[in-house]
Short mmCIF file of N, CA, C and O in Angstrom, two decimals:
data_model
loop_
_atom_site.label_atom_id
_atom_site.label_comp_id
_atom_site.label_asym_id
_atom_site.label_seq_id
_atom_site.Cartn_x
_atom_site.Cartn_y
_atom_site.Cartn_z
N MET G 1 44.64 73.70 57.66
CA MET G 1 44.79 75.06 57.85
C MET G 1 43.90 75.66 56.73
O MET G 1 44.02 75.35 55.56
N SER G 2 43.15 76.59 57.27
CA SER G 2 42.17 77.31 56.41
C SER G 2 42.90 78.57 55.92
O SER G 2 43.43 79.32 56.60
N THR G 3 42.79 78.84 54.59
CA THR G 3 43.31 80.07 54.07
C THR G 3 42.61 81.44 54.56
O THR G 3 43.21 82.52 54.29
N ASP G 4 41.55 81.25 55.34
CA ASP G 4 40.74 82.36 55.77
C ASP G 4 41.67 82.86 56.89
O ASP G 4 41.47 84.14 57.26
N LEU G 5 42.50 82.24 57.62
CA LEU G 5 43.36 82.55 58.49
C LEU G 5 44.41 83.44 58.02
O LEU G 5 45.21 84.22 58.85
N ILE G 6 44.86 83.37 56.72
CA ILE G 6 45.86 84.14 56.08
C ILE G 6 45.35 85.35 55.22
O ILE G 6 44.68 85.12 54.47
N ASP G 7 45.59 86.56 55.84
CA ASP G 7 45.24 87.73 55.04
C ASP G 7 46.47 88.47 54.85
O ASP G 7 47.20 89.02 55.61
N LEU G 8 46.90 88.44 53.45
CA LEU G 8 48.12 89.25 53.11
C LEU G 8 47.55 90.57 52.28
O LEU G 8 46.66 90.64 51.92
N ASP G 9 48.50 91.71 52.77
CA ASP G 9 48.20 92.95 52.33
C ASP G 9 49.07 93.41 51.04
O ASP G 9 50.24 93.35 51.18
N PRO G 10 48.34 93.36 49.94
CA PRO G 10 49.17 93.70 48.70
C PRO G 10 49.91 95.11 48.77
O PRO G 10 50.79 95.28 48.02
N ASP G 11 49.42 95.99 49.69
CA ASP G 11 49.94 97.38 49.78
C ASP G 11 51.07 97.36 50.77
O ASP G 11 51.70 98.52 50.93
N SER G 12 51.39 96.32 51.47
CA SER G 12 52.37 96.33 52.57
C SER G 12 53.70 96.46 51.86
O SER G 12 53.94 95.99 50.76
N THR G 13 54.63 97.09 52.67
CA THR G 13 56.02 97.31 52.39
C THR G 13 56.63 95.90 52.49
O THR G 13 57.76 95.55 51.91
N ASP G 14 56.07 95.02 53.45
CA ASP G 14 56.68 93.57 53.68
C ASP G 14 56.46 92.78 52.28
O ASP G 14 55.21 92.81 51.98
N PRO G 15 57.33 92.04 51.83
CA PRO G 15 57.08 91.17 50.79
C PRO G 15 55.98 90.07 51.19
O PRO G 15 55.95 89.55 52.38
N PRO G 16 55.38 89.42 50.18
CA PRO G 16 54.46 88.38 50.59
C PRO G 16 54.87 87.16 51.38
O PRO G 16 54.31 86.69 52.37
N TYR G 17 56.09 86.67 51.04
CA TYR G 17 56.72 85.64 51.85
C TYR G 17 56.74 85.95 53.29
O TYR G 17 56.52 85.08 54.07
N GLU G 18 57.22 87.29 53.53
CA GLU G 18 57.51 87.53 54.92
C GLU G 18 56.06 87.88 55.53
O GLU G 18 56.00 87.46 56.56
N GLN G 19 55.03 88.43 54.95
CA GLN G 19 53.74 88.29 55.61
C GLN G 19 53.12 86.96 55.90
O GLN G 19 52.59 86.81 56.94
N LEU G 20 53.30 86.06 54.99
CA LEU G 20 53.02 84.64 55.24
C LEU G 20 53.70 83.92 56.32
O LEU G 20 53.23 83.36 57.28
N ARG G 21 55.21 84.22 56.20
CA ARG G 21 56.03 83.55 57.53
C ARG G 21 55.55 84.20 58.79
O ARG G 21 55.33 83.43 59.71
N ALA G 22 55.23 85.55 58.91
CA ALA G 22 54.80 86.11 60.16
C ALA G 22 53.52 85.71 60.51
O ALA G 22 53.16 85.47 61.73
N ARG G 23 52.58 85.45 59.69
CA ARG G 23 51.13 84.99 60.01
C ARG G 23 51.23 83.66 60.43
O ARG G 23 50.57 83.42 61.42
N VAL G 24 51.89 82.76 59.86
CA VAL G 24 51.84 81.46 60.30
C VAL G 24 52.66 81.17 61.63
O VAL G 24 52.14 80.51 62.51
N THR G 25 53.62 82.02 61.92
CA THR G 25 54.36 82.07 63.13
C THR G 25 53.39 82.56 64.19
O THR G 25 53.23 81.89 65.31
N GLU G 26 52.72 83.47 63.95
CA GLU G 26 51.63 84.03 64.84
C GLU G 26 50.66 83.05 65.38
O GLU G 26 50.18 82.71 66.37
N LEU G 27 50.11 82.42 64.23
CA LEU G 27 49.09 81.36 64.28
C LEU G 27 49.48 80.17 65.22
O LEU G 27 48.73 79.70 65.95
N ALA G 28 50.94 79.77 64.90
CA ALA G 28 51.37 78.57 65.75
C ALA G 28 51.58 79.10 67.18
O ALA G 28 51.23 78.31 68.05
N ARG G 29 52.13 80.41 67.35
CA ARG G 29 52.43 80.79 68.59
C ARG G 29 51.24 80.90 69.65
O ARG G 29 51.10 80.56 70.70
N THR G 30 50.01 81.40 68.91
CA THR G 30 48.81 81.52 69.72
C THR G 30 48.04 80.30 69.87
O THR G 30 46.94 80.36 70.58
N GLY G 31 48.34 79.35 69.09
CA GLY G 31 47.70 78.14 69.29
C GLY G 31 46.53 78.07 68.13
O GLY G 31 45.77 76.99 68.29
N ALA G 32 46.36 78.93 67.45
CA ALA G 32 45.29 79.05 66.35
C ALA G 32 45.67 77.86 65.38
O ALA G 32 44.84 77.20 64.79
N LEU G 33 46.97 77.46 65.21
CA LEU G 33 47.39 76.51 64.41
C LEU G 33 47.96 75.59 65.52
O LEU G 33 49.16 75.66 65.95
N ALA G 34 47.35 74.30 65.81
CA ALA G 34 47.74 73.54 66.81
C ALA G 34 49.09 72.76 66.29
O ALA G 34 49.14 72.45 65.12
N PRO G 35 49.77 72.23 67.33
CA PRO G 35 50.97 71.49 66.91
C PRO G 35 50.47 70.34 66.17
O PRO G 35 49.45 69.69 66.27
N HIS G 36 51.37 69.87 65.26
CA HIS G 36 51.24 68.78 64.34
C HIS G 36 50.03 68.84 63.21
O HIS G 36 49.61 68.16 62.51
N THR G 37 49.61 70.13 63.22
CA THR G 37 48.77 70.53 61.94
C THR G 37 49.49 70.40 60.69
O THR G 37 50.53 71.03 60.56
N ARG G 38 48.84 69.87 59.68
CA ARG G 38 49.42 69.91 58.35
C ARG G 38 49.21 70.96 57.51
O ARG G 38 48.04 71.33 57.53
N LEU G 39 50.15 71.73 57.10
CA LEU G 39 50.02 72.82 56.38
C LEU G 39 49.72 72.50 54.84
O LEU G 39 50.10 71.27 54.40
N PRO G 40 49.01 73.18 54.14
CA PRO G 40 48.68 72.85 52.61
C PRO G 40 50.00 72.72 51.93
O PRO G 40 50.97 73.34 52.33
N ALA G 41 50.00 71.95 50.90
CA ALA G 41 51.22 71.76 50.00
C ALA G 41 51.40 73.24 49.38
O ALA G 41 50.62 73.98 49.13
N VAL G 42 52.66 73.38 49.03
CA VAL G 42 53.23 74.68 48.64
C VAL G 42 52.34 75.07 47.34
O VAL G 42 51.73 76.20 47.41
N ARG G 43 52.26 74.24 46.38
CA ARG G 43 51.31 74.68 45.16
C ARG G 43 49.90 75.01 45.59
O ARG G 43 49.30 75.91 44.88
N ARG G 44 49.40 74.27 46.19
CA ARG G 44 47.98 74.45 46.76
C ARG G 44 47.60 75.77 47.45
O ARG G 44 46.71 76.64 47.08
N LEU G 45 48.55 76.13 48.34
CA LEU G 45 48.52 77.21 49.17
C LEU G 45 48.82 78.43 48.08
O LEU G 45 48.00 79.40 48.31
N ALA G 46 49.54 78.36 47.46
CA ALA G 46 50.11 79.37 46.46
C ALA G 46 48.85 79.69 45.43
O ALA G 46 48.48 80.85 45.34
N GLY G 47 48.26 78.62 45.02
CA GLY G 47 46.94 78.90 44.25
C GLY G 47 45.82 79.57 45.05
O GLY G 47 45.18 80.46 44.47
N ASP G 48 45.75 79.04 46.21
CA ASP G 48 44.59 79.55 47.24
C ASP G 48 44.90 81.03 47.45
O ASP G 48 44.05 81.96 47.63
N LEU G 49 46.11 81.48 47.63
CA LEU G 49 46.43 82.67 47.83
C LEU G 49 46.95 83.64 46.79
O LEU G 49 47.23 84.93 46.88
N ASN G 50 46.88 83.05 45.56
CA ASN G 50 47.28 83.79 44.38
C ASN G 50 48.74 84.44 44.48
O ASN G 50 48.88 85.48 44.12
N LEU G 51 49.61 83.48 44.88
CA LEU G 51 50.98 83.65 44.89
C LEU G 51 51.75 82.75 44.17
O LEU G 51 51.29 81.73 43.81
N ALA G 52 53.02 83.13 43.83
CA ALA G 52 53.85 82.18 43.10
C ALA G 52 54.22 81.04 44.05
O ALA G 52 54.43 81.33 45.16
N PRO G 53 54.36 79.92 43.52
CA PRO G 53 54.85 78.80 44.41
C PRO G 53 56.14 79.05 45.02
O PRO G 53 56.29 78.66 46.26
N GLY G 54 57.03 79.56 44.43
CA GLY G 54 58.41 80.00 45.00
C GLY G 54 58.09 80.88 46.20
O GLY G 54 59.02 80.92 47.24
N THR G 55 57.26 81.76 46.18
CA THR G 55 57.02 82.71 47.38
C THR G 55 56.56 81.90 48.62
O THR G 55 57.05 82.19 49.59
N VAL G 56 55.66 81.01 48.45
CA VAL G 56 55.11 80.01 49.62
C VAL G 56 56.27 79.14 50.06
O VAL G 56 56.61 78.84 51.17
N ALA G 57 56.96 78.53 48.99
CA ALA G 57 58.17 77.80 49.41
C ALA G 57 59.29 78.40 50.18
O ALA G 57 59.79 77.84 51.15
N ARG G 58 59.54 79.75 49.88
CA ARG G 58 60.60 80.62 50.62
C ARG G 58 59.86 80.73 52.19
O ARG G 58 60.68 80.62 53.08
N ALA G 59 58.62 81.05 52.15
CA ALA G 59 58.06 81.27 53.47
C ALA G 59 58.18 80.07 54.44
O ALA G 59 58.69 79.95 55.63
N TYR G 60 57.91 78.71 53.67
CA TYR G 60 57.95 77.53 54.28
C TYR G 60 59.44 77.20 54.91
O TYR G 60 59.65 76.75 55.94
N ARG G 61 60.40 77.46 53.96
CA ARG G 61 61.84 77.35 54.28
C ARG G 61 62.18 78.19 55.47
O ARG G 61 62.87 77.62 56.54
N GLU G 62 61.61 79.40 55.50
CA GLU G 62 62.19 80.36 56.69
C GLU G 62 61.30 79.88 58.07
O GLU G 62 61.96 79.94 59.09
N LEU G 63 60.11 79.36 57.90
CA LEU G 63 59.53 78.86 58.99
C LEU G 63 60.02 77.43 59.52
O LEU G 63 60.13 77.49 60.79
N GLU G 64 60.70 76.77 58.75
CA GLU G 64 61.34 75.40 59.00
C GLU G 64 62.73 76.04 59.73
O GLU G 64 63.05 75.36 60.89
N ALA G 65 63.20 76.98 59.22
CA ALA G 65 64.63 77.47 59.76
C ALA G 65 64.38 78.00 61.25
O ALA G 65 65.24 77.81 62.22
N ALA G 66 63.10 78.57 61.25
CA ALA G 66 62.90 79.29 62.73
C ALA G 66 62.38 78.14 63.71
O ALA G 66 62.02 78.56 64.89
N GLY G 67 62.02 76.96 63.08
CA GLY G 67 61.70 75.79 64.15
C GLY G 67 60.01 76.00 64.32
O GLY G 67 59.68 75.44 65.12
N VAL G 68 59.43 76.62 63.54
CA VAL G 68 57.90 76.80 63.78
C VAL G 68 57.26 75.43 62.90
O VAL G 68 56.33 75.22 63.38
N VAL G 69 57.78 75.18 61.84
CA VAL G 69 57.38 73.98 61.07
C VAL G 69 58.38 72.94 60.79
O VAL G 69 59.58 73.42 60.84
N GLU G 70 58.06 71.84 60.50
CA GLU G 70 58.99 70.76 60.08
C GLU G 70 58.47 70.05 58.73
O GLU G 70 57.25 69.96 58.65
N THR G 71 59.30 69.76 57.67
CA THR G 71 58.88 69.16 56.63
C THR G 71 59.16 67.76 56.75
O THR G 71 60.42 67.35 57.19
N ARG G 72 58.38 66.86 56.53
CA ARG G 72 58.46 65.30 56.51
C ARG G 72 58.36 64.69 55.19
O ARG G 72 57.46 63.73 54.92
N GLY G 73 59.15 65.24 54.34
CA GLY G 73 59.28 64.72 52.92
C GLY G 73 58.00 64.66 52.23
O GLY G 73 57.31 65.68 52.23
N ARG G 74 57.49 63.48 51.75
CA ARG G 74 56.23 63.41 51.01
C ARG G 74 54.96 63.64 51.95
O ARG G 74 53.96 63.83 51.39
N LEU G 75 55.17 63.43 53.29
CA LEU G 75 54.23 63.55 54.10
C LEU G 75 53.61 65.02 54.23
O LEU G 75 52.49 65.21 54.63
N GLY G 76 54.44 65.94 54.00
CA GLY G 76 54.07 67.38 54.17
C GLY G 76 54.79 68.21 55.18
O GLY G 76 55.76 67.82 55.64
N THR G 77 54.22 69.31 55.43
CA THR G 77 54.86 70.33 56.32
C THR G 77 53.82 70.33 57.40
O THR G 77 52.78 70.67 57.21
N PHE G 78 54.46 70.36 58.68
CA PHE G 78 53.67 70.38 59.89
C PHE G 78 54.07 71.24 60.88
O PHE G 78 55.25 71.53 61.08
N VAL G 79 53.17 71.85 61.73
CA VAL G 79 53.43 72.67 62.75
C VAL G 79 54.08 71.94 63.85
O VAL G 79 53.77 70.77 64.06
N VAL G 80 55.17 72.54 64.34
CA VAL G 80 56.13 71.78 65.27
C VAL G 80 55.40 71.83 66.68
O VAL G 80 54.74 72.76 67.13
N GLY G 81 55.34 70.69 67.61
CA GLY G 81 54.57 70.66 68.65
C GLY G 81 55.60 71.10 69.78
O GLY G 81 56.84 71.37 69.50
N GLY G 82 55.11 71.34 70.88
CA GLY G 82 55.84 71.83 72.06
C GLY G 82 56.22 73.32 72.08
O GLY G 82 55.69 74.09 71.40
N ASP G 83 57.25 73.67 72.76
CA ASP G 83 57.52 75.05 72.99
C ASP G 83 58.46 75.61 71.77
O ASP G 83 58.60 76.74 71.86
N THR G 84 58.93 74.81 70.75
CA THR G 84 59.88 75.35 69.82
C THR G 84 59.10 76.55 69.06
O THR G 84 59.77 77.32 68.84
N ALA G 85 57.92 76.43 68.84
CA ALA G 85 57.19 77.40 67.97
C ALA G 85 56.95 78.56 68.61
O ALA G 85 56.82 79.60 68.01
N THR G 86 57.06 78.41 69.94
CA THR G 86 56.77 79.77 70.73
C THR G 86 58.03 80.21 71.52
O THR G 86 57.93 81.18 72.36
N ASP G 87 59.31 79.79 71.06
CA ASP G 87 60.51 80.35 71.64
C ASP G 87 60.75 81.59 70.97
O ASP G 87 61.29 81.82 69.96
N PRO G 88 60.59 82.80 72.02
CA PRO G 88 60.82 84.14 71.23
C PRO G 88 62.32 84.44 70.99
O PRO G 88 62.69 84.82 69.98
N ALA G 89 63.38 83.60 71.73
CA ALA G 89 64.66 83.76 71.39
C ALA G 89 64.90 83.32 70.11
O ALA G 89 65.74 83.73 69.11
N ARG G 90 64.35 82.09 69.68
CA ARG G 90 64.59 81.50 68.41
C ARG G 90 64.02 82.37 67.36
O ARG G 90 64.70 82.41 66.30
N GLU G 91 62.78 83.06 67.58
CA GLU G 91 62.17 83.83 66.65
C GLU G 91 63.16 85.05 66.29
O GLU G 91 63.27 85.49 65.22
N LEU G 92 63.53 85.68 67.32
CA LEU G 92 64.53 86.75 67.21
C LEU G 92 65.71 86.47 66.45
O LEU G 92 66.27 87.03 65.65
N ALA G 93 66.27 85.28 66.73
CA ALA G 93 67.46 84.84 66.08
C ALA G 93 67.12 84.56 64.52
O ALA G 93 68.01 85.04 63.76
N ALA G 94 66.00 84.01 64.16
CA ALA G 94 65.76 83.74 62.77
C ALA G 94 65.55 85.29 62.14
O ALA G 94 66.00 85.26 60.95
N GLU G 95 65.01 86.22 62.88
CA GLU G 95 64.67 87.24 62.15
C GLU G 95 66.15 88.08 62.03
O GLU G 95 66.30 88.63 60.85
N TYR G 96 67.02 88.06 62.89
CA TYR G 96 68.41 88.41 62.77
C TYR G 96 69.10 87.91 61.58
O TYR G 96 69.60 88.49 60.68
N ALA G 97 68.97 86.50 61.52
CA ALA G 97 69.63 85.74 60.30
C ALA G 97 69.07 86.27 58.95
O ALA G 97 69.66 86.50 58.04
N ARG G 98 67.69 86.60 58.89
CA ARG G 98 66.92 87.01 57.70
C ARG G 98 67.48 88.31 57.26
O ARG G 98 67.81 88.69 56.18
N ARG G 99 67.69 89.22 58.32
CA ARG G 99 67.93 90.60 58.06
C ARG G 99 69.37 90.71 57.50
O ARG G 99 69.72 91.46 56.69
N VAL G 100 70.32 90.17 58.41
CA VAL G 100 71.80 90.32 57.86
C VAL G 100 72.04 89.49 56.53
O VAL G 100 72.67 90.13 55.77
N THR G 101 71.14 88.47 56.23
CA THR G 101 71.21 87.91 54.90
C THR G 101 70.69 88.81 53.81
O THR G 101 71.41 88.93 52.75
N GLU G 102 69.79 89.58 54.04
CA GLU G 102 69.06 90.41 53.08
C GLU G 102 70.20 91.74 52.89
O GLU G 102 70.25 92.25 51.73
N LEU G 103 70.96 92.16 54.00
CA LEU G 103 72.09 92.99 53.72
C LEU G 103 73.16 92.50 53.14
O LEU G 103 73.97 93.41 52.90
N GLY G 104 73.50 91.38 52.77
CA GLY G 104 74.40 90.61 52.14
C GLY G 104 75.83 90.42 53.10
O GLY G 104 76.82 90.23 52.54
N VAL G 105 75.47 90.47 54.40
CA VAL G 105 76.48 90.04 55.33
C VAL G 105 76.72 88.59 55.42
O VAL G 105 75.92 87.83 55.49
N SER G 106 78.01 88.34 55.41
CA SER G 106 78.57 86.90 55.36
C SER G 106 78.21 86.25 56.67
O SER G 106 77.91 86.87 57.73
N ARG G 107 77.97 84.99 56.61
CA ARG G 107 77.71 84.19 57.72
C ARG G 107 78.59 84.28 58.85
O ARG G 107 78.14 84.48 60.06
N GLU G 108 79.99 84.33 58.46
CA GLU G 108 80.99 84.44 59.56
C GLU G 108 80.88 85.87 60.27
O GLU G 108 80.98 85.97 61.48
N ARG G 109 80.61 87.04 59.46
CA ARG G 109 80.58 88.26 60.00
C ARG G 109 79.26 88.45 60.77
O ARG G 109 79.40 89.11 61.93
N ALA G 110 78.12 87.65 60.38
CA ALA G 110 76.91 87.82 61.21
C ALA G 110 77.04 87.03 62.55
O ALA G 110 76.74 87.72 63.68
N LEU G 111 77.86 86.00 62.58
CA LEU G 111 78.00 85.28 63.78
C LEU G 111 78.95 86.31 64.76
O LEU G 111 78.93 86.29 65.85
N ASP G 112 79.96 86.83 64.00
CA ASP G 112 80.95 87.81 64.95
C ASP G 112 80.12 88.87 65.43
O ASP G 112 80.39 89.28 66.67
N LEU G 113 79.37 89.52 64.74
CA LEU G 113 78.47 90.35 65.22
C LEU G 113 77.62 90.17 66.30
O LEU G 113 77.51 90.95 67.25
N ALA G 114 76.94 88.95 66.24
CA ALA G 114 76.15 88.49 67.36
C ALA G 114 77.01 88.12 68.58
O ALA G 114 76.53 88.56 69.58
N ARG G 115 78.13 87.48 68.45
CA ARG G 115 78.94 87.28 69.63
C ARG G 115 79.48 88.69 70.22
O ARG G 115 79.48 88.67 71.56
N ALA G 116 79.75 89.72 69.62
CA ALA G 116 80.08 90.86 70.11
C ALA G 116 78.97 91.55 70.81
O ALA G 116 79.25 92.09 71.94
N ALA G 117 77.98 91.61 70.30
CA ALA G 117 76.65 92.17 70.92
C ALA G 117 76.40 91.35 72.32
O ALA G 117 76.03 92.09 73.26
N LEU G 118 76.41 90.06 72.19
CA LEU G 118 76.34 89.26 73.45
C LEU G 118 77.29 89.71 74.54
O LEU G 118 76.98 89.80 75.76
N ALA G 119 78.52 89.85 74.09
CA ALA G 119 79.73 90.14 74.92
C ALA G 119 79.58 91.58 75.52
O ALA G 119 79.89 91.75 76.73
N ASP G 120 78.90 92.44 74.84
CA ASP G 120 78.62 93.81 75.27
C ASP G 120 77.49 93.99 76.22
O ASP G 120 77.30 94.94 76.88
N SER G 121 76.61 92.84 76.36
CA SER G 121 75.34 93.16 77.00
C SER G 121 75.50 92.59 78.66
O SER G 121 76.53 91.84 78.72
#
């Protein structure tokens, strides 16, 4: 993956990890990052983008939680093949999980809210 594909906006209200997560998701969804493409190591990408390694690590964790990438231990982090990376419902669920976590909502309460919303629809 070329860092030329990643354009982070320092003036954005979105934090850098979220910008990175959204960009990699978009690249995987559109096929610009082919399935099984190996992403750069956290420290390397952090250095290339002038970010803290923890910022890149958080983006990678969130990408993995959303099913966009998978980490294979020392082998690295890879774009997931198949339809998983392009599942809009999974992306929305991951976005919901991120936002309620940021609000400090407990896991149980978040699940209750999601169940209630589904029951009402």
